[in-house]
XYZ file of C-alpha atoms in Angstrom:
429
model
C -27.077 151.363 134.386
C -25.228 151.610 131.098
C -23.405 154.848 130.353
C -25.452 154.936 127.168
C -28.637 154.825 129.281
C -27.441 157.751 131.419
C -26.671 159.815 128.334
C -30.093 158.978 126.899
C -31.823 160.106 130.117
C -29.779 163.310 130.267
C -30.492 164.148 126.657
C -34.198 163.334 126.668
C -35.281 164.153 130.234
C -32.688 166.700 131.406
C -31.781 164.652 134.474
C -28.870 166.338 136.229
C -25.589 164.761 137.336
C -26.424 165.154 141.043
C -29.441 162.911 140.521
C -27.286 160.239 138.853
C -24.789 160.382 141.708
C -27.614 159.734 144.166
C -28.900 156.921 141.937
C -25.558 155.100 141.879
C -25.277 155.118 145.657
C -28.904 154.112 146.192
C -28.915 151.148 143.813
C -25.805 149.782 145.519
C -27.281 150.262 149.004
C -30.501 148.324 148.296
C -29.106 145.414 146.255
C -29.509 142.734 148.957
C -32.931 143.994 150.042
C -34.295 143.615 146.513
C -33.155 139.984 146.423
C -35.161 139.245 149.589
C -38.358 140.408 147.888
C -37.637 138.178 144.887
C -37.965 135.220 147.271
C -41.336 136.479 148.528
C -42.472 136.844 144.920
C -41.441 133.260 144.201
C -43.586 131.875 147.041
C -46.623 133.957 146.178
C -46.390 133.021 142.516
C -46.499 129.353 143.485
C -49.453 130.029 145.770
C -51.429 131.600 142.931
C -50.419 128.883 140.476
C -51.629 126.182 142.856
C -54.978 127.940 143.330
C -55.524 127.957 139.550
C -54.667 124.280 139.361
C -56.805 123.263 142.340
C -59.826 125.008 140.823
C -59.114 123.383 137.414
C -59.154 126.663 135.510
C -59.344 126.289 131.729
C -60.063 128.554 128.770
C -63.751 127.715 129.209
C -63.652 130.025 132.225
C -62.819 133.053 130.037
C -66.538 133.748 129.720
C -68.352 136.605 128.031
C -71.767 136.859 129.652
C -74.276 139.661 129.120
C -77.614 140.635 130.615
C -78.210 139.056 134.005
C -75.018 137.034 133.855
C -76.612 133.989 135.430
C -74.482 130.839 135.712
C -71.272 132.583 134.691
C -68.797 129.734 135.163
C -65.723 131.942 134.872
C -66.983 134.462 137.418
C -67.945 131.797 139.953
C -64.666 129.910 139.531
C -62.670 133.116 140.038
C -64.492 133.654 143.333
C -63.210 130.240 144.393
C -59.646 130.986 143.254
C -59.591 134.118 145.406
C -61.006 132.195 148.378
C -58.277 129.583 147.875
C -55.486 132.178 147.781
C -56.725 134.043 150.859
C -57.725 130.835 152.710
C -61.319 131.949 153.226
C -64.734 130.340 152.862
C -65.888 132.599 150.046
C -64.873 135.237 147.522
C -66.688 137.892 145.509
C -64.734 139.308 142.552
C -66.657 141.668 140.299
C -66.105 144.322 137.632
C -69.143 146.109 139.074
C -67.105 147.526 141.962
C -66.013 150.933 140.683
C -63.163 151.299 143.190
C -61.620 149.842 146.299
C -63.772 152.184 148.372
C -66.872 150.736 146.680
C -65.867 147.171 147.606
C -64.957 148.230 151.138
C -68.215 150.158 151.498
C -70.273 147.171 150.319
C -68.454 144.846 152.711
C -69.070 147.128 155.672
C -72.595 148.330 154.830
C -73.769 144.810 154.087
C -72.852 143.644 157.575
C -74.115 146.415 159.847
C -77.648 147.541 160.713
C -79.218 150.649 162.267
C -78.131 150.909 165.888
C -74.847 149.089 165.241
C -71.538 150.839 165.627
C -68.295 150.582 163.651
C -64.997 150.912 165.516
C -61.964 152.028 163.489
C -58.923 150.855 165.441
C -56.187 152.055 163.062
C -57.086 155.722 163.339
C -59.177 157.752 160.938
C -59.758 155.838 157.674
C -58.699 156.900 154.181
C -60.358 160.086 152.932
C -62.803 158.480 150.485
C -64.198 156.127 153.146
C -65.086 159.054 155.402
C -67.993 159.891 153.103
C -69.279 156.320 153.327
C -69.186 156.347 157.110
C -70.507 159.885 157.477
C -67.310 161.325 158.944
C -66.364 163.773 156.184
C -66.851 167.522 156.483
C -69.255 167.395 153.568
C -72.369 165.356 154.286
C -73.053 162.698 151.682
C -76.632 161.476 151.201
C -76.884 157.783 151.973
C -73.907 157.608 154.338
C -74.102 155.022 157.107
C -74.455 157.810 159.650
C -77.792 158.742 158.062
C -79.030 155.202 158.742
C -78.187 155.386 162.431
C -74.923 153.469 162.093
C -72.295 155.409 164.001
C -68.526 155.208 163.834
C -65.996 155.634 166.628
C -62.260 155.958 166.093
C -59.418 154.759 168.313
C -56.390 156.807 167.349
C -52.965 155.271 167.040
C -50.359 156.180 169.637
C -47.587 158.716 169.055
C -45.467 156.032 167.379
C -48.246 155.008 164.978
C -49.035 151.756 166.798
C -52.323 150.214 167.917
C -53.542 151.239 171.364
C -54.542 147.806 172.633
C -55.832 148.971 176.016
C -58.053 151.635 174.441
C -59.411 149.153 171.910
C -60.320 146.626 174.591
C -61.842 149.337 176.754
C -64.095 150.501 173.909
C -65.203 146.943 173.151
C -66.014 146.195 176.786
C -67.952 149.424 177.359
C -69.970 149.537 174.136
C -71.866 146.389 173.191
C -73.323 148.106 170.105
C -69.994 147.753 168.315
C -70.670 145.269 165.517
C -67.718 145.679 163.148
C -64.039 146.476 163.556
C -62.322 148.350 160.735
C -58.562 147.925 160.220
C -56.728 149.759 157.445
C -53.553 147.957 156.460
C -52.059 150.722 154.339
C -51.193 154.235 155.419
C -53.656 156.159 153.239
C -52.900 159.854 153.656
C -51.772 159.433 157.274
C -48.224 160.088 158.444
C -47.598 156.553 159.665
C -46.147 153.273 158.522
C -48.460 150.669 157.071
C -49.237 147.668 159.261
C -47.427 144.392 158.808
C -49.592 141.283 158.746
C -48.001 140.264 162.065
C -49.156 143.559 163.619
C -52.689 143.030 162.305
C -52.595 139.510 163.789
C -51.708 141.018 167.179
C -54.629 143.444 167.169
C -57.014 140.684 166.059
C -55.873 138.595 169.031
C -56.354 141.611 171.305
C -59.930 142.066 170.040
C -60.806 138.374 170.424
C -59.667 138.409 174.042
C -62.686 140.546 174.936
C -65.173 140.105 172.079
C -65.672 137.043 169.904
C -68.918 138.299 168.366
C -67.631 141.320 166.410
C -66.832 141.162 162.705
C -63.195 142.036 162.017
C -62.804 143.716 158.630
C -59.492 144.584 156.946
C -59.013 147.086 154.134
C -56.303 145.226 152.208
C -55.714 147.784 149.440
C -52.074 147.929 148.295
C -51.105 144.953 150.481
C -51.715 141.839 148.405
C -48.668 139.615 147.734
C -46.166 141.849 149.545
C -45.793 139.347 152.370
C -46.193 135.578 152.201
C -49.340 135.660 154.379
C -52.541 137.704 154.424
C -54.701 139.008 157.333
C -57.437 136.434 156.663
C -54.957 133.731 157.705
C -54.883 135.249 161.204
C -58.553 135.653 161.996
C -59.843 138.530 159.873
C -63.478 137.709 159.085
C -63.822 139.905 156.029
C -61.425 141.700 153.691
C -61.663 143.805 150.546
C -59.498 145.471 147.946
C -59.236 146.852 144.418
C -58.315 145.166 141.146
C -56.796 148.475 140.019
C -54.101 147.906 142.623
C -51.823 144.925 143.343
C -54.123 142.022 142.676
C -55.203 143.173 139.211
C -51.606 142.865 138.029
C -51.919 145.962 135.841
C -54.084 143.931 133.451
C -57.566 143.888 135.023
C -59.305 147.033 133.696
C -61.234 147.654 136.920
C -63.205 145.980 139.650
C -62.805 144.915 143.247
C -62.942 141.889 145.510
C -64.277 140.790 148.879
C -63.184 137.610 150.672
C -64.058 136.137 154.040
C -66.579 134.009 155.852
C -69.474 132.892 153.674
C -72.215 134.686 155.599
C -70.374 138.012 155.567
C -69.458 137.792 151.881
C -73.086 136.924 151.054
C -74.270 139.958 153.032
C -71.799 142.147 151.136
C -73.039 140.722 147.823
C -76.590 141.760 148.785
C -75.318 145.300 149.255
C -73.388 145.223 145.970
C -76.637 144.381 144.148
C -79.873 143.906 146.141
C -81.124 141.346 148.667
C -82.318 138.205 146.936
C -80.002 138.771 143.993
C -76.609 139.024 145.650
C -73.705 137.538 143.743
C -75.807 135.274 141.530
C -76.353 138.068 139.005
C -73.823 140.242 137.215
C -72.566 139.857 133.663
C -68.812 140.040 133.113
C -68.795 141.341 129.507
C -65.719 139.448 128.331
C -63.479 140.634 131.173
C -62.742 137.279 132.770
C -59.585 136.559 130.783
C -58.034 139.836 131.968
C -59.110 139.129 135.566
C -57.456 135.703 135.547
C -54.345 136.875 133.726
C -54.016 139.908 135.974
C -54.268 137.759 139.090
C -51.652 135.343 137.767
C -49.276 138.252 137.022
C -49.970 140.029 140.312
C -47.236 138.451 142.514
C -44.565 139.525 140.025
C -45.964 142.999 139.368
C -46.550 143.735 143.066
C -42.910 143.052 143.902
C -41.734 145.189 140.983
C -43.751 148.002 142.591
C -42.151 147.276 145.983
C -38.696 147.484 144.436
C -39.612 150.862 142.978
C -40.803 152.001 146.427
C -37.601 150.857 148.159
C -35.496 152.577 145.501
C -37.527 155.774 145.929
C -37.050 155.696 149.686
C -33.296 155.367 149.382
C -32.755 158.092 146.775
C -34.944 160.479 148.754
C -33.120 159.664 151.993
C -29.809 160.462 150.337
C -31.308 163.678 148.938
C -32.230 164.710 152.494
C -35.981 164.139 152.632
C -37.992 162.377 155.318
C -39.552 159.159 154.039
C -41.791 156.480 155.460
C -41.281 153.652 155.385
C -37.492 153.910 155.395
C -35.533 152.056 152.748
C -34.525 149.440 155.346
C -38.009 148.892 156.800
C -39.911 145.690 156.152
C -42.654 146.267 153.581
C -46.311 145.318 153.736
C -47.663 147.428 150.868
C -46.471 149.254 147.752
C -46.850 152.823 149.032
C -43.899 155.123 149.579
C -44.442 158.450 151.293
C -42.020 161.383 150.894
C -42.375 164.477 153.012
C -41.299 167.548 151.039
C -42.365 170.333 153.408
C -42.929 172.543 150.380
C -45.885 172.694 147.988
C -43.757 173.346 144.894
C -41.478 170.389 145.578
C -44.531 168.164 146.013
C -46.004 169.313 142.702
C -42.630 169.065 140.926
C -42.125 165.481 142.068
C -45.553 164.480 140.812
C -44.851 166.333 137.574
C -41.689 164.282 137.145
C -43.572 161.036 137.617
C -46.077 162.214 135.001
C -43.300 163.177 132.592
C -41.830 159.702 132.937
C -45.119 157.941 132.170
C -45.886 156.089 128.929
C -49.350 157.654 128.748
C -50.097 161.407 128.952
C -46.431 162.250 129.553
C -47.150 165.676 128.035
C -49.776 166.518 130.676
C -49.094 169.124 133.362
C -49.870 168.241 136.981
C -52.027 170.853 138.706
C -53.728 170.630 142.124
C -57.516 170.266 141.893
C -60.586 169.643 144.023
C -60.954 165.901 143.437
C -64.338 164.429 144.469
C -64.235 162.589 147.791
C -61.344 164.589 149.265
C -61.360 167.516 151.683
C -58.174 169.128 150.301
C -56.905 169.885 146.826
C -55.041 166.899 145.385
C -52.122 166.814 142.974
C -51.948 163.564 141.070
C -49.634 161.984 138.515
C -51.139 158.991 136.780
C -49.986 158.287 133.249
C -51.527 154.842 133.230
C -52.936 152.434 130.671
C -55.891 151.928 133.016
C -57.407 155.127 134.371
C -56.926 155.354 138.124
C -54.685 152.301 138.283
C -52.289 152.622 141.208
C -50.361 149.435 140.526
C -49.007 151.432 137.604
C -46.463 154.090 138.548
C -48.338 157.000 140.077
C -47.977 159.646 142.755
C -50.420 161.892 144.520
C -50.914 163.860 147.675
C -53.031 166.492 149.376
C -51.706 170.002 148.901
C -51.564 170.724 152.616
C -48.820 170.693 155.213
C -46.491 168.858 155.541
C -46.821 168.335 151.745
C -46.397 164.587 151.471
C -46.340 162.698 148.175
C -47.652 159.149 148.204
C -46.037 157.209 145.409
C -47.029 153.712 144.433
C -46.882 151.220 141.623
C -44.592 150.449 138.757
C -45.375 147.599 136.381
C -41.649 147.001 136.104
C -38.700 148.262 138.107
C -36.830 149.627 135.089
C -39.621 152.054 134.308
C -40.190 152.849 137.978
C -36.572 153.970 138.401
C -36.802 156.308 135.423
C -39.956 158.007 136.647
C -38.500 158.515 140.115
C -35.226 159.927 138.757
C -37.093 162.467 136.634
C -39.161 163.419 139.695
C -36.083 163.791 141.911
C -34.311 165.881 139.280
C -37.265 168.286 139.156
C -37.355 168.511 142.971
C -33.655 169.381 143.102
C -34.354 172.295 140.764
C -36.427 173.998 143.492
C -34.331 176.315 145.641
């Protein structure tokens, strides 16, 4: 960092000298690690490029359909590009998914029926999915539980790893289990996210005793962080959000589902209605941004990973517990920091907000956000509302007061936001 840059940050953001001292050590410590992720980015960029070329994408695919959206060439071709990238039979990429949870919910609900059971093998799912399954404290009309579709959970062990014996035992003893749910990212749990190799191991464990169950993976935050994806190791169905990695910070919303044709078709019937499925759905001029966002995604995702690694190292030096550690192998863009203090949590999020290009003047206050059982503090000064591939941070205001930071369209901005956040944390006695 130029001395001129440091003086600019001190003068405009009141970043203290202790924070800069931590920065200088951290950036030196992680130099080689960042280069390793550049090589992953290079491979994934080539993978996406080849998918575009194989599907013969042209500007004629930047469609602008309205009404029913029948025969939308751009929409249908994008489905094929996604299937190509994830090495699956089919894809379903739509602006009509309002969030990752919506896409995940459609994928699951479309493939289970009354009397079936869902088995979550990576512990309790992310907060917003609890309402879909019927596991939240507040009962939500229309949850799967109301339709006689129950959910069991196999907790992770004390080290945050899959309990293979317990998973196999559940599958052997309960033939009503129809779908396995695996959450790649940590969510609001105090654990590391799962590497693709770890997901491959649990898929193999499941197949040893049951070949008839549908294996579903929540892939949110994980796209393009490794060179392979869970669908390359036997996952039948997978879903995620275009407001995260794979939208590249350009797609203004939407979600995707990929997997075996019959399971994607069933999910499409849940997204719309049976008999309509994925054949309907206008795209309203969004296809250019969907294609461009996907093409940019390998680069943007690794910029977010660099920001996460940098955050881990500065927070380690500052004395905070982080997971993953700065030296851990990454499989998603999330960085968790345990503050152990509500004010430090709020101050960190406030710093991220203050370093944002949008709504930098806003004050972060905890609030009762729909879909969550605790008050949430959230920093999200993004060009796209709710986008978590853009630099953002949030966390439940409950012990042990963990902030979950993710995103960063470019590393230069990510560093600045994190330094402002750290400086504000160090102000708390």
